[in-house]
XYZ file of C-alpha atoms in Angstrom:
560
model
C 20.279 -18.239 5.703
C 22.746 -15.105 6.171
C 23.704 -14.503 9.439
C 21.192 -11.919 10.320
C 18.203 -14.311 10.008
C 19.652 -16.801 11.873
C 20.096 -14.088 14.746
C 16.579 -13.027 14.351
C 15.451 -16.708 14.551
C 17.194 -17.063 18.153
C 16.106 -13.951 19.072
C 12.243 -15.227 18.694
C 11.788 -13.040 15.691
C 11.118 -14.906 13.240
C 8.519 -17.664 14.532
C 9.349 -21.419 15.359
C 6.065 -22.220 16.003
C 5.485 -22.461 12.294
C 5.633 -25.622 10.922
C 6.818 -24.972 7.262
C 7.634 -27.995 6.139
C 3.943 -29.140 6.668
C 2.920 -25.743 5.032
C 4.908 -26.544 1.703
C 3.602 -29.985 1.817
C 0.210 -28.603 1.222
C 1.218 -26.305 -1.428
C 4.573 -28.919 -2.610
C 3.170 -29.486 -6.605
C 3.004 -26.196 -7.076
C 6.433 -24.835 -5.122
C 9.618 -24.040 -6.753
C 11.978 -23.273 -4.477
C 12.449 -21.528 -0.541
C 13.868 -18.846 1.137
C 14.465 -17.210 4.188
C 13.467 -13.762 5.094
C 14.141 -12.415 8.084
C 10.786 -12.116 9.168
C 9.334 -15.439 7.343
C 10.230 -18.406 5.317
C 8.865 -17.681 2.045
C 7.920 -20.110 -1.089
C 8.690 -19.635 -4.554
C 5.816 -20.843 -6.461
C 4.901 -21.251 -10.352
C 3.248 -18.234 -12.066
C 0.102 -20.016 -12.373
C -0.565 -20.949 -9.051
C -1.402 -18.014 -7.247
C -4.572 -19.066 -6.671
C -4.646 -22.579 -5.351
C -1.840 -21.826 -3.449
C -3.213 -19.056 -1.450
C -6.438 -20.391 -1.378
C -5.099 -23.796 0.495
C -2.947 -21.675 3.221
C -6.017 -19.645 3.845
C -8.593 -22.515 4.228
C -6.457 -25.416 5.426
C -4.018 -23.623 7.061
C -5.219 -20.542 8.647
C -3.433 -17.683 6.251
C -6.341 -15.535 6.215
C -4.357 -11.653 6.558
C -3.095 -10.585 3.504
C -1.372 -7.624 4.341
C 0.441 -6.625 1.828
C 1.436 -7.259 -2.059
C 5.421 -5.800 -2.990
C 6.421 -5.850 -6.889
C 10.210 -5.347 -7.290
C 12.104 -5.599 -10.274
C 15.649 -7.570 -10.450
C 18.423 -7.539 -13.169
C 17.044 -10.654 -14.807
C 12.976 -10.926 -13.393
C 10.230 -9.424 -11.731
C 8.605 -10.540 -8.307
C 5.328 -10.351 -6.611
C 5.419 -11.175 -2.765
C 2.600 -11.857 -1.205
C 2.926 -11.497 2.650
C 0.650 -13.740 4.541
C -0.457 -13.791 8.364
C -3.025 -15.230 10.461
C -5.793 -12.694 12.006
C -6.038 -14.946 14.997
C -1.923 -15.109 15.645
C 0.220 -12.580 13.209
C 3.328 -14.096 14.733
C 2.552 -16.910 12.308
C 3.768 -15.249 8.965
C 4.532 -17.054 5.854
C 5.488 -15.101 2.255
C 4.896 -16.228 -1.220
C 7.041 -15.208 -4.221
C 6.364 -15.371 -7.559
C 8.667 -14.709 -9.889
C 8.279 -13.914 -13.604
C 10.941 -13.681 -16.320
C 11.295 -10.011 -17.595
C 10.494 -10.465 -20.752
C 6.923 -11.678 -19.517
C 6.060 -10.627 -16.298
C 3.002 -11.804 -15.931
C 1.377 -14.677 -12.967
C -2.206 -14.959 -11.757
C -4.212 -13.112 -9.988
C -4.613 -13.496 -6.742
C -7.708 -10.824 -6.276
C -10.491 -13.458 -6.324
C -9.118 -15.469 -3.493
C -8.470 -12.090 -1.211
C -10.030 -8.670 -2.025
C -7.355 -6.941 -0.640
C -5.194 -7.960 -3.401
C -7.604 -6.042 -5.861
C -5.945 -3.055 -5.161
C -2.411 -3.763 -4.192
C -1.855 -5.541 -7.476
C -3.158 -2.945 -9.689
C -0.705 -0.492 -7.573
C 1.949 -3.247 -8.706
C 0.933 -3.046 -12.313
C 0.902 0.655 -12.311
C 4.195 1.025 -10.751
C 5.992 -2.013 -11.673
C 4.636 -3.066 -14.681
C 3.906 -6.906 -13.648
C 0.097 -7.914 -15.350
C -2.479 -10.204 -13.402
C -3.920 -12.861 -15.179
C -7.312 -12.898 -13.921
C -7.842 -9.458 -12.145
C -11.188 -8.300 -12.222
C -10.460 -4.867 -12.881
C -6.886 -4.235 -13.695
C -5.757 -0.217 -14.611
C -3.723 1.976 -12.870
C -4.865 3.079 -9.399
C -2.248 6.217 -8.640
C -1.432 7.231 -12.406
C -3.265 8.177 -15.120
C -4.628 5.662 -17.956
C -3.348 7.736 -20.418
C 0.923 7.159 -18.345
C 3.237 5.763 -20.761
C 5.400 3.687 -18.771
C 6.123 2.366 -15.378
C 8.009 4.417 -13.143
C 9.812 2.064 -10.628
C 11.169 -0.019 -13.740
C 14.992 0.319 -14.135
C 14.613 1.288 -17.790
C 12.316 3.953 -17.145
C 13.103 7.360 -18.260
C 12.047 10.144 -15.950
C 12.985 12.480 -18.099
C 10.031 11.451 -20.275
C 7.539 14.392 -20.987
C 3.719 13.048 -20.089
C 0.474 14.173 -21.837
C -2.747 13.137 -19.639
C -5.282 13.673 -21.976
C -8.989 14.680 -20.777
C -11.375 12.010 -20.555
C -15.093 12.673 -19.783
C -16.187 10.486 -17.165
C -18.351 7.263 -17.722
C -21.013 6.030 -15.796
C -19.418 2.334 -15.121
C -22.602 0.383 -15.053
C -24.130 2.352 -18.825
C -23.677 -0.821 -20.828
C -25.610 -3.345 -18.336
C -27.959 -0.884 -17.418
C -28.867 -0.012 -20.888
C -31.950 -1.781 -21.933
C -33.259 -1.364 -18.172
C -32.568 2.206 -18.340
C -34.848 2.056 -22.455
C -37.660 0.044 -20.395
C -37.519 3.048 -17.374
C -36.472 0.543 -14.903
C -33.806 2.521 -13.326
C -32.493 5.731 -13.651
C -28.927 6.551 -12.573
C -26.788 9.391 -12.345
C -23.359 9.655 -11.994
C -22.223 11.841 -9.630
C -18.439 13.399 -8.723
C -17.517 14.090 -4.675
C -14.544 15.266 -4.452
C -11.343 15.778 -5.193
C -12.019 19.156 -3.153
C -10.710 18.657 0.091
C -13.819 20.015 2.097
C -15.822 16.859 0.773
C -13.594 13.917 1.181
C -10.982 14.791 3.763
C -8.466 15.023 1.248
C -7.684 15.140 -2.530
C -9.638 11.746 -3.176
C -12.452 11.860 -6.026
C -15.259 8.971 -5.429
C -16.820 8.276 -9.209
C -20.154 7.395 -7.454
C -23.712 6.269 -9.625
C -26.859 7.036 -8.241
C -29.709 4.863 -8.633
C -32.600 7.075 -7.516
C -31.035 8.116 -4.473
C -29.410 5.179 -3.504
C -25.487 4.563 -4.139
C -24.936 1.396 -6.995
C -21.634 1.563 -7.897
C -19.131 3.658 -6.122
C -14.895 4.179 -7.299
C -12.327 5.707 -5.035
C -9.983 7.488 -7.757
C -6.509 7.854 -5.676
C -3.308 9.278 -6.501
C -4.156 13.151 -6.584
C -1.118 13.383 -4.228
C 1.421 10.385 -4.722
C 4.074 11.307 -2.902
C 7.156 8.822 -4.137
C 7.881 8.592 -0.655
C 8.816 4.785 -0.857
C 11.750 6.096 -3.760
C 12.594 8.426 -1.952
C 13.701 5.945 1.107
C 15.314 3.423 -1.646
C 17.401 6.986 -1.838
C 18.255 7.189 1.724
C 20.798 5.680 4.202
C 19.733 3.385 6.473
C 21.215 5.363 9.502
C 20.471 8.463 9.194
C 18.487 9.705 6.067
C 15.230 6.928 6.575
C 13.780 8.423 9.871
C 12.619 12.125 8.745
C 10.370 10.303 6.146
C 7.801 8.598 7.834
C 6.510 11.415 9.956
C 5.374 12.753 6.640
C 2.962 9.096 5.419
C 0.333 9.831 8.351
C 0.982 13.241 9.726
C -1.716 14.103 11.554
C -0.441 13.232 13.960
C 0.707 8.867 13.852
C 4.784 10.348 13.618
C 6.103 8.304 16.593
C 3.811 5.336 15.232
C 5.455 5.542 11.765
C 9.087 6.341 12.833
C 8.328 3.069 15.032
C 7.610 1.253 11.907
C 10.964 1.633 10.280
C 12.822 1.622 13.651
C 11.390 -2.021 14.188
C 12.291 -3.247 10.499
C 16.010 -2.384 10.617
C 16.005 -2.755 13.754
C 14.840 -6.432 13.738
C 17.217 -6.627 9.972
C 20.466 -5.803 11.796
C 19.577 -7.754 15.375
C 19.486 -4.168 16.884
C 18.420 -4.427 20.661
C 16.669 -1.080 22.040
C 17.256 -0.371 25.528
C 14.775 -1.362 27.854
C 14.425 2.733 29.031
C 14.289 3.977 25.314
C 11.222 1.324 24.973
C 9.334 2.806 27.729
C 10.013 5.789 26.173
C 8.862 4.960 23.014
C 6.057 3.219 23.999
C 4.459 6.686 26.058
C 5.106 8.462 22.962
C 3.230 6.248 20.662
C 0.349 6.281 22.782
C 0.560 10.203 22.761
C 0.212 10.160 19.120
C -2.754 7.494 19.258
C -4.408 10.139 21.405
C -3.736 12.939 19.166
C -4.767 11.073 16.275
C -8.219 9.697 17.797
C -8.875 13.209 18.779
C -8.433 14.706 15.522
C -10.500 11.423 13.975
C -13.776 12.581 16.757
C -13.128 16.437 15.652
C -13.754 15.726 11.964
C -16.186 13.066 11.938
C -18.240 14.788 14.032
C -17.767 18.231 11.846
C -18.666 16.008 9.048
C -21.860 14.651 10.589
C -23.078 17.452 12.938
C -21.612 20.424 11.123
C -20.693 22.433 14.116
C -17.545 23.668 14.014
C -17.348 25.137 17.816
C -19.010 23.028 19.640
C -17.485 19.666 18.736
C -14.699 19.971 16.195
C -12.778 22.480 18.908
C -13.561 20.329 21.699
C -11.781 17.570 20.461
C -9.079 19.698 18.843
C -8.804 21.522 22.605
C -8.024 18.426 24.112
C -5.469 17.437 20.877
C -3.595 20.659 21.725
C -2.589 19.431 25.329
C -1.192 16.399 23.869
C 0.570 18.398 21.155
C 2.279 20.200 23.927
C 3.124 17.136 25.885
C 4.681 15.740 22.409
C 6.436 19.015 21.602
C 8.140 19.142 25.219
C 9.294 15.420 24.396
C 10.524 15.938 20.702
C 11.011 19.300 19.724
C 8.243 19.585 17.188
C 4.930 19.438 16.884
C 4.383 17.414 13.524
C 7.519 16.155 12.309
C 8.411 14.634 15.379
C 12.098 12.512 14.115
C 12.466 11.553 17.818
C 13.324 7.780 16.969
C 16.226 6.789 16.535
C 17.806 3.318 15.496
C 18.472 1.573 18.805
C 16.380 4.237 21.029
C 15.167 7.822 20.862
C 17.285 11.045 20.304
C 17.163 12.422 23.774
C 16.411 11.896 27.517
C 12.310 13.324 28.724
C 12.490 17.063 29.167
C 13.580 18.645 32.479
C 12.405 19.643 35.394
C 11.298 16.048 34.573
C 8.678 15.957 37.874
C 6.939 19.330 35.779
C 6.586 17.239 33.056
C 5.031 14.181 34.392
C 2.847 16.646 36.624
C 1.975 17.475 33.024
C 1.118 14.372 31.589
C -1.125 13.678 35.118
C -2.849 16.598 34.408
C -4.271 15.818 31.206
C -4.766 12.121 32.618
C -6.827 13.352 35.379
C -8.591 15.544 32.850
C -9.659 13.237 30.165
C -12.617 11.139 31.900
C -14.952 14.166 31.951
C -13.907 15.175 28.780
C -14.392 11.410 26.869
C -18.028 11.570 28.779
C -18.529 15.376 27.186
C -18.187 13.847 23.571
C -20.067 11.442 24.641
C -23.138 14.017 25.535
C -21.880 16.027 22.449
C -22.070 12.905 19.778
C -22.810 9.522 20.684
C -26.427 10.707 22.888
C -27.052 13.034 19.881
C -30.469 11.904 17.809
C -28.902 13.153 14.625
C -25.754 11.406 15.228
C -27.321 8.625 15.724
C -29.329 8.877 13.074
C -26.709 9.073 10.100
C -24.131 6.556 12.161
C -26.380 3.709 13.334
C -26.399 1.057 11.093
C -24.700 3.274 8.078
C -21.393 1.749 6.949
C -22.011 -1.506 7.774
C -19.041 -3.779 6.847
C -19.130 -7.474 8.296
C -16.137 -9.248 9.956
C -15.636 -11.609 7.348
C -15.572 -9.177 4.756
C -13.362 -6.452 7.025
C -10.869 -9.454 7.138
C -11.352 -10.110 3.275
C -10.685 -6.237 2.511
C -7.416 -6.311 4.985
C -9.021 -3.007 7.196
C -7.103 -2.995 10.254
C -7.263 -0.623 13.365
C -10.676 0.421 14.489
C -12.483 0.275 11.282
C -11.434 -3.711 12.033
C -12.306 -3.921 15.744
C -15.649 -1.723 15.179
C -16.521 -4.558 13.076
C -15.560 -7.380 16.060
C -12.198 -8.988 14.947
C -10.289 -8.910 18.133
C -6.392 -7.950 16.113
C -4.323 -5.782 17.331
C -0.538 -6.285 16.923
C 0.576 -4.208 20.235
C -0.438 -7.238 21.659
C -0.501 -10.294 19.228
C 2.772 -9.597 18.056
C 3.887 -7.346 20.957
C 7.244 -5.064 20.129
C 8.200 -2.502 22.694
C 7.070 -2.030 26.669
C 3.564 -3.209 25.903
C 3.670 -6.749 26.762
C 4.624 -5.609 30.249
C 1.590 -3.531 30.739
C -2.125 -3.957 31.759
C -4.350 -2.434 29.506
C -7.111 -4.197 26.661
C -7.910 -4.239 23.054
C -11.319 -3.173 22.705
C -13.906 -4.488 20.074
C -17.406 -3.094 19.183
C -19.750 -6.110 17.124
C -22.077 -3.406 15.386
C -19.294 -2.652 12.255
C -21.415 0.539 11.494
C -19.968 3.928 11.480
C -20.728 4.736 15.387
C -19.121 1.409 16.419
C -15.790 2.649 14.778
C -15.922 6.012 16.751
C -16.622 4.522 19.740
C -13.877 2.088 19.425
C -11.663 5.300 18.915
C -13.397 6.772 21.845
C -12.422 3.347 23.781
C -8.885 3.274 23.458
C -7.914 6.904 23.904
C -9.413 5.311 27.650
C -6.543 2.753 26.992
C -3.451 4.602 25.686
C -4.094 6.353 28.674
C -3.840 3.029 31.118
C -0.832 2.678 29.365
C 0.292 6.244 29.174
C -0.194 6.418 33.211
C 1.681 3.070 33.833
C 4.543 4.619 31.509
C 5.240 7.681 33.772
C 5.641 5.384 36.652
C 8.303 3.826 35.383
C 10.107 6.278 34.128
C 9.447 8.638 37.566
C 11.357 5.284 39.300
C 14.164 4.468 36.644
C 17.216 4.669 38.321
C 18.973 7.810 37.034
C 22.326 5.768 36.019
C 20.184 3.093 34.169
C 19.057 5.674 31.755
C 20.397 4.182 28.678
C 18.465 6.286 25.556
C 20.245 4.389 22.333
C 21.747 1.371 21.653
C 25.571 1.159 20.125
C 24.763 1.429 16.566
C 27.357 1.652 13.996
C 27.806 4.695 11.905
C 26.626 3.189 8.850
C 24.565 0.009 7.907
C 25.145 -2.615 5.181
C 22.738 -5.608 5.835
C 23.843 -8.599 3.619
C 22.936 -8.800 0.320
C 19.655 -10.233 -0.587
C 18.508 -9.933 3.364
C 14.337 -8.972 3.528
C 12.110 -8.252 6.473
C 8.363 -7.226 6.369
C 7.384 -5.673 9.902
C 4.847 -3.758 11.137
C 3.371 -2.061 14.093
C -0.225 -1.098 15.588
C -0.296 2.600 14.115
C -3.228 4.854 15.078
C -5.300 3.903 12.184
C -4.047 0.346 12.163
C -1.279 -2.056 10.743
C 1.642 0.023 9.212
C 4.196 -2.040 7.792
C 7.829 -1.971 6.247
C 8.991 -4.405 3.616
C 12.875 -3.701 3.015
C 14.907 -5.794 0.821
C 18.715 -5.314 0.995
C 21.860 -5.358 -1.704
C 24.397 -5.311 0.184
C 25.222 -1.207 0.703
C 23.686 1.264 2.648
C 20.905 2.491 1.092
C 17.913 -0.525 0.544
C 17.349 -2.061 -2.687
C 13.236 -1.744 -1.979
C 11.430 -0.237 0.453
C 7.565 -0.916 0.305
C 5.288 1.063 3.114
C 1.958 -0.579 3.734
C -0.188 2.298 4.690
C -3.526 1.097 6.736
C -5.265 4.494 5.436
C -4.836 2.156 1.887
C -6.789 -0.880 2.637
C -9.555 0.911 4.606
C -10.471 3.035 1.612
C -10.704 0.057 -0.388
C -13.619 -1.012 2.366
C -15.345 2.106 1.125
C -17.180 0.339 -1.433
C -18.479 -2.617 0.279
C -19.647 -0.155 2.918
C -21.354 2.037 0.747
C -23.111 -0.331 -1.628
C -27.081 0.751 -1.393
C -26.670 3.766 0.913
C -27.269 7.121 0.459
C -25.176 10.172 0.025
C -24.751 11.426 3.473
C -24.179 8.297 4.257
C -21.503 8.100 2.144
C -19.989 11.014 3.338
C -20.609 9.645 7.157
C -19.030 6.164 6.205
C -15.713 7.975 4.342
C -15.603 10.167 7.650
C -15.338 6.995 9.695
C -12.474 5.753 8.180
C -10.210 8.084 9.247
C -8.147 8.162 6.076
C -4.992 10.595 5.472
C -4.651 10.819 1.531
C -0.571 11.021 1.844
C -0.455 7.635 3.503
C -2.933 6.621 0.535
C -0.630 7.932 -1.582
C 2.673 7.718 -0.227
């Protein structure tokens, strides 16, 4: 263990409440070897083990969060990573890494045990080039079929010209529904929405068959906008070059959310500790942006189900614009925020510093009657109700199974929420609640929106108060950071943080220099579209549209 984990392990980071030696005795026939990340112990299993392996942790020991899958290529193999948590306590991590030799990288699948490996795996093939044995549907999910190669390989030319070739589209279900279709038993239709951005809140293109006028089958395509933002990190210096970037995943607006992402992965890497001022700070900010966010979530989904623009999309984006302000005065800017920075923030709250909390009060006061107007606006509306109750519907179990986080999870009952289960910053220290909605239809994930806008403002409130008190030589914005940062070689953390739309998370492996060897973003806008087809199985059209709406997706985080 290098001498950054074993920090991190006295520091409480990495959790000694896991028993893993009981945890590879379960899985011992089939483990090759152990490590320690930062974050984790992880197991190095046998190619062809994916299955009962992860299959045991999740039924005998409680591993039931898959949140993420990284590929990553080495001088002399390949590796999948499997990062595993528990719903019920995410402190409890444990990661799984199966190497393959490079000549053959290819292990087992491990998409029929969780769903949410379906698509992070075919990401990995696309990307990395490593082949599942067993997938049920393995092609590329951001490139097209016709891409020669795999672009994060180390042999891979980029200089490469590409010809995508036109394919007509295929209804996916012709050859079973065939001899049905001969008898005039059904009679399907396959039907393109999107990639026009007025249909599907982005450039995302659902292949979607019709039976009749019910939905049977139903494909996001992704990738209309990948973004190489993950390279483009593996490019950067840890210090300095890292934090503009992940304004740009979600930027409408989760910036202070996703700069928080990265912050706490270094951070956490190089045993950084953040001042307890800056956290305050940071913590306020955050829940600005989980306002802003929510807002802009109400403001579309209820252009997208109502279709008036005045009445409710610029009531909700009224009320976005006062936090905007509020975020601008603290920053700088108003969508690229880069006001983290490692070990604190850039600068101190703006002054007159009472006008600006009088500011913040203001729109605290304020926001009661205004949560209550879109509540007369959307939630007591008959049509609204009409195309959101019971629309959508995704069950806890499979929500869990899919790896949705954020709202679209709570909307559906699973009380998760890593502000709290695996608390970073100033909010362990505050009173406020995770709130839950049972229905898991596409009101339920509104009002759970709805809900904790009521709570970022608790916190938001409590926040000021603190900061109006802090003693003014206490002030402390940043931590002593060195110039530049060189974790050991080999050193890996996966950590994530409660982002407006749910878990974002950082994997970062290093090699010893400044800049990291990988850098894998788990966007939650990713695994929530991948819900879209369990929630859309045997609904109609507008539903469809209703249930995309409620997801609250940004295509660049998709993407990334």
């Amino acid at each position: 263990m290098s001498s950054q984990e074993e920090e991190a392990t006295q520091e409480g980071q990495s959790d000694s409440d896991v028993d893993y030696d009981y945890l590879e005795s379960l899985v011992s026939e089939h483990v090759t070897g152990r490590e320690s990340h930062v974050n984790a112990e992880a197991f190095r299993i046998d190619a062809y083990s994916v299955q009962d392996v992860l299959s045991t942790l999740k039924e005998e020991a409680g591993f039931d969060h898959l949140s993420v899958v990284t590929a990553q290529e080495y001088e002399d193999r390949f590796e999948s990573i499997y990062h595993l948590k528990k719903f019920d306590d995410p402190t409890q991590e444990l990661s799984i890494v199966v190497p393959t030799p490079r000549e053959e990288p290819v292990h087992q699948s491990a998409a029929p045990v969780f769903t949410t490996a379906d698509w992070h795996e075919r990401e990995a093939y696309d990307l990395v080039g490593i082949e599942y044995e067993g997938h049920p549907d393995l092609r590329r999910i951001l490139l097209p079929e016709t891409w020669q190669g795999h672009p994060l390989r180390l042999d891979y030319n980029q200089d490469k010209p590409q010809i995508v070739t036109f394919e007509q589209h295929e209804n996916p279900l012709e050859e079973s529904l065939r001899d049905m279709e001969n008898e005039g038993d059904r009679d399907t239709m396959f039907l393109n929405v999107g990639p026009h951005h007025p249909a599907t809140h982005g450039v995302l293109h659902v292949k979607t068959v019709l039976d009749g006028e019910q939905i049977a089958d139903l494909d996001p395509d992704i990738g209309y906008l990948h973004r190489c933002e993950e390279q483009m990190c593996q490019n950067g210096t840890y210090r300095h070059q890292i934090m503009p970037y992940p304004d740009r995943w979600d930027y409408a607006p989760s910036g202070l959310a996703n700069e928080w992402s990265y912050a706490r992965a270094i951070e956490d890497l190089e045993g950084i500790e953040v001042p307890e001022y800056a956290q305050v700070i940071r913590t306020m900010g955050a829940e600005m942006t989980r306002i802003a966010s929510h807002m802009l979530a109400v403001a579309t989904f209820g252009l997208d189900i109502i279709g008036d623009f005045s009445a409710v999309f610029m009531y909700a984006m009224r009320d976005r614009e006062i936090v905007q302000d509020l975020l601008e005065d603290l920053t700088g800017q108003r969508m690229m925020f880069n006001y983290f920075r490692l070990g604190g923030v850039v600068w101190d709250l703006p002054e007159p510093r009472d006008v600006y909390f009088d500011n913040i009060r203001d729109f605290l006061e304020d926001l009661p009657e205004r949560i209550d107007e879109y509540h007369s606006l959307l939630t007591q509306n008959e049509l609204f109700q009409m195309r959101t109750v019971d629309t959508g519907y995704i069950s806890p179990e499979a929500a869990k199974d899919y790896g949705t986080t954020g709202p679209v999870l709570r909307a559906s009952g699973v009380d998760y929420d890593l502000r709290r289960d695996d608390p970073y910053g100033y909010y362990d220290k505050l009173d406020w609640d995770v709130r839950t909605r049972e229905e898991g239809d596409n009101l339920a994930r509104l009002l759970v929106r709805m809900d904790e806008v009521e709570e970022s403002a608790k916190i938001i409130e409590q926040c000021v108060d603190l900061l109006e008190d802090w003693p003014e030589d206490d002030r402390e914005i940043q931590a002593n950071v060195p110039r530049s940062l060189k974790p050991e070689p080999g050193a890996e953390i996966y950590r994530s943080v409660e982002a407006p739309k749910g878990e974002l998370g950082i994997y970062m492996r290093s090699d010893g220099t400044d800049k990291p060897a990988r850098f894998k973003i788990r966007g939650p806008s990713f695994n929530n579209l991948h819900a879209l087809e369990r929630m859309s199985e045997g609904e109609l059209i507008p539903d469809l549209i209703a249930t995309l709406g409620s997801l609250d997706i940004i295509l660049a985080e998709v993407d990334r």
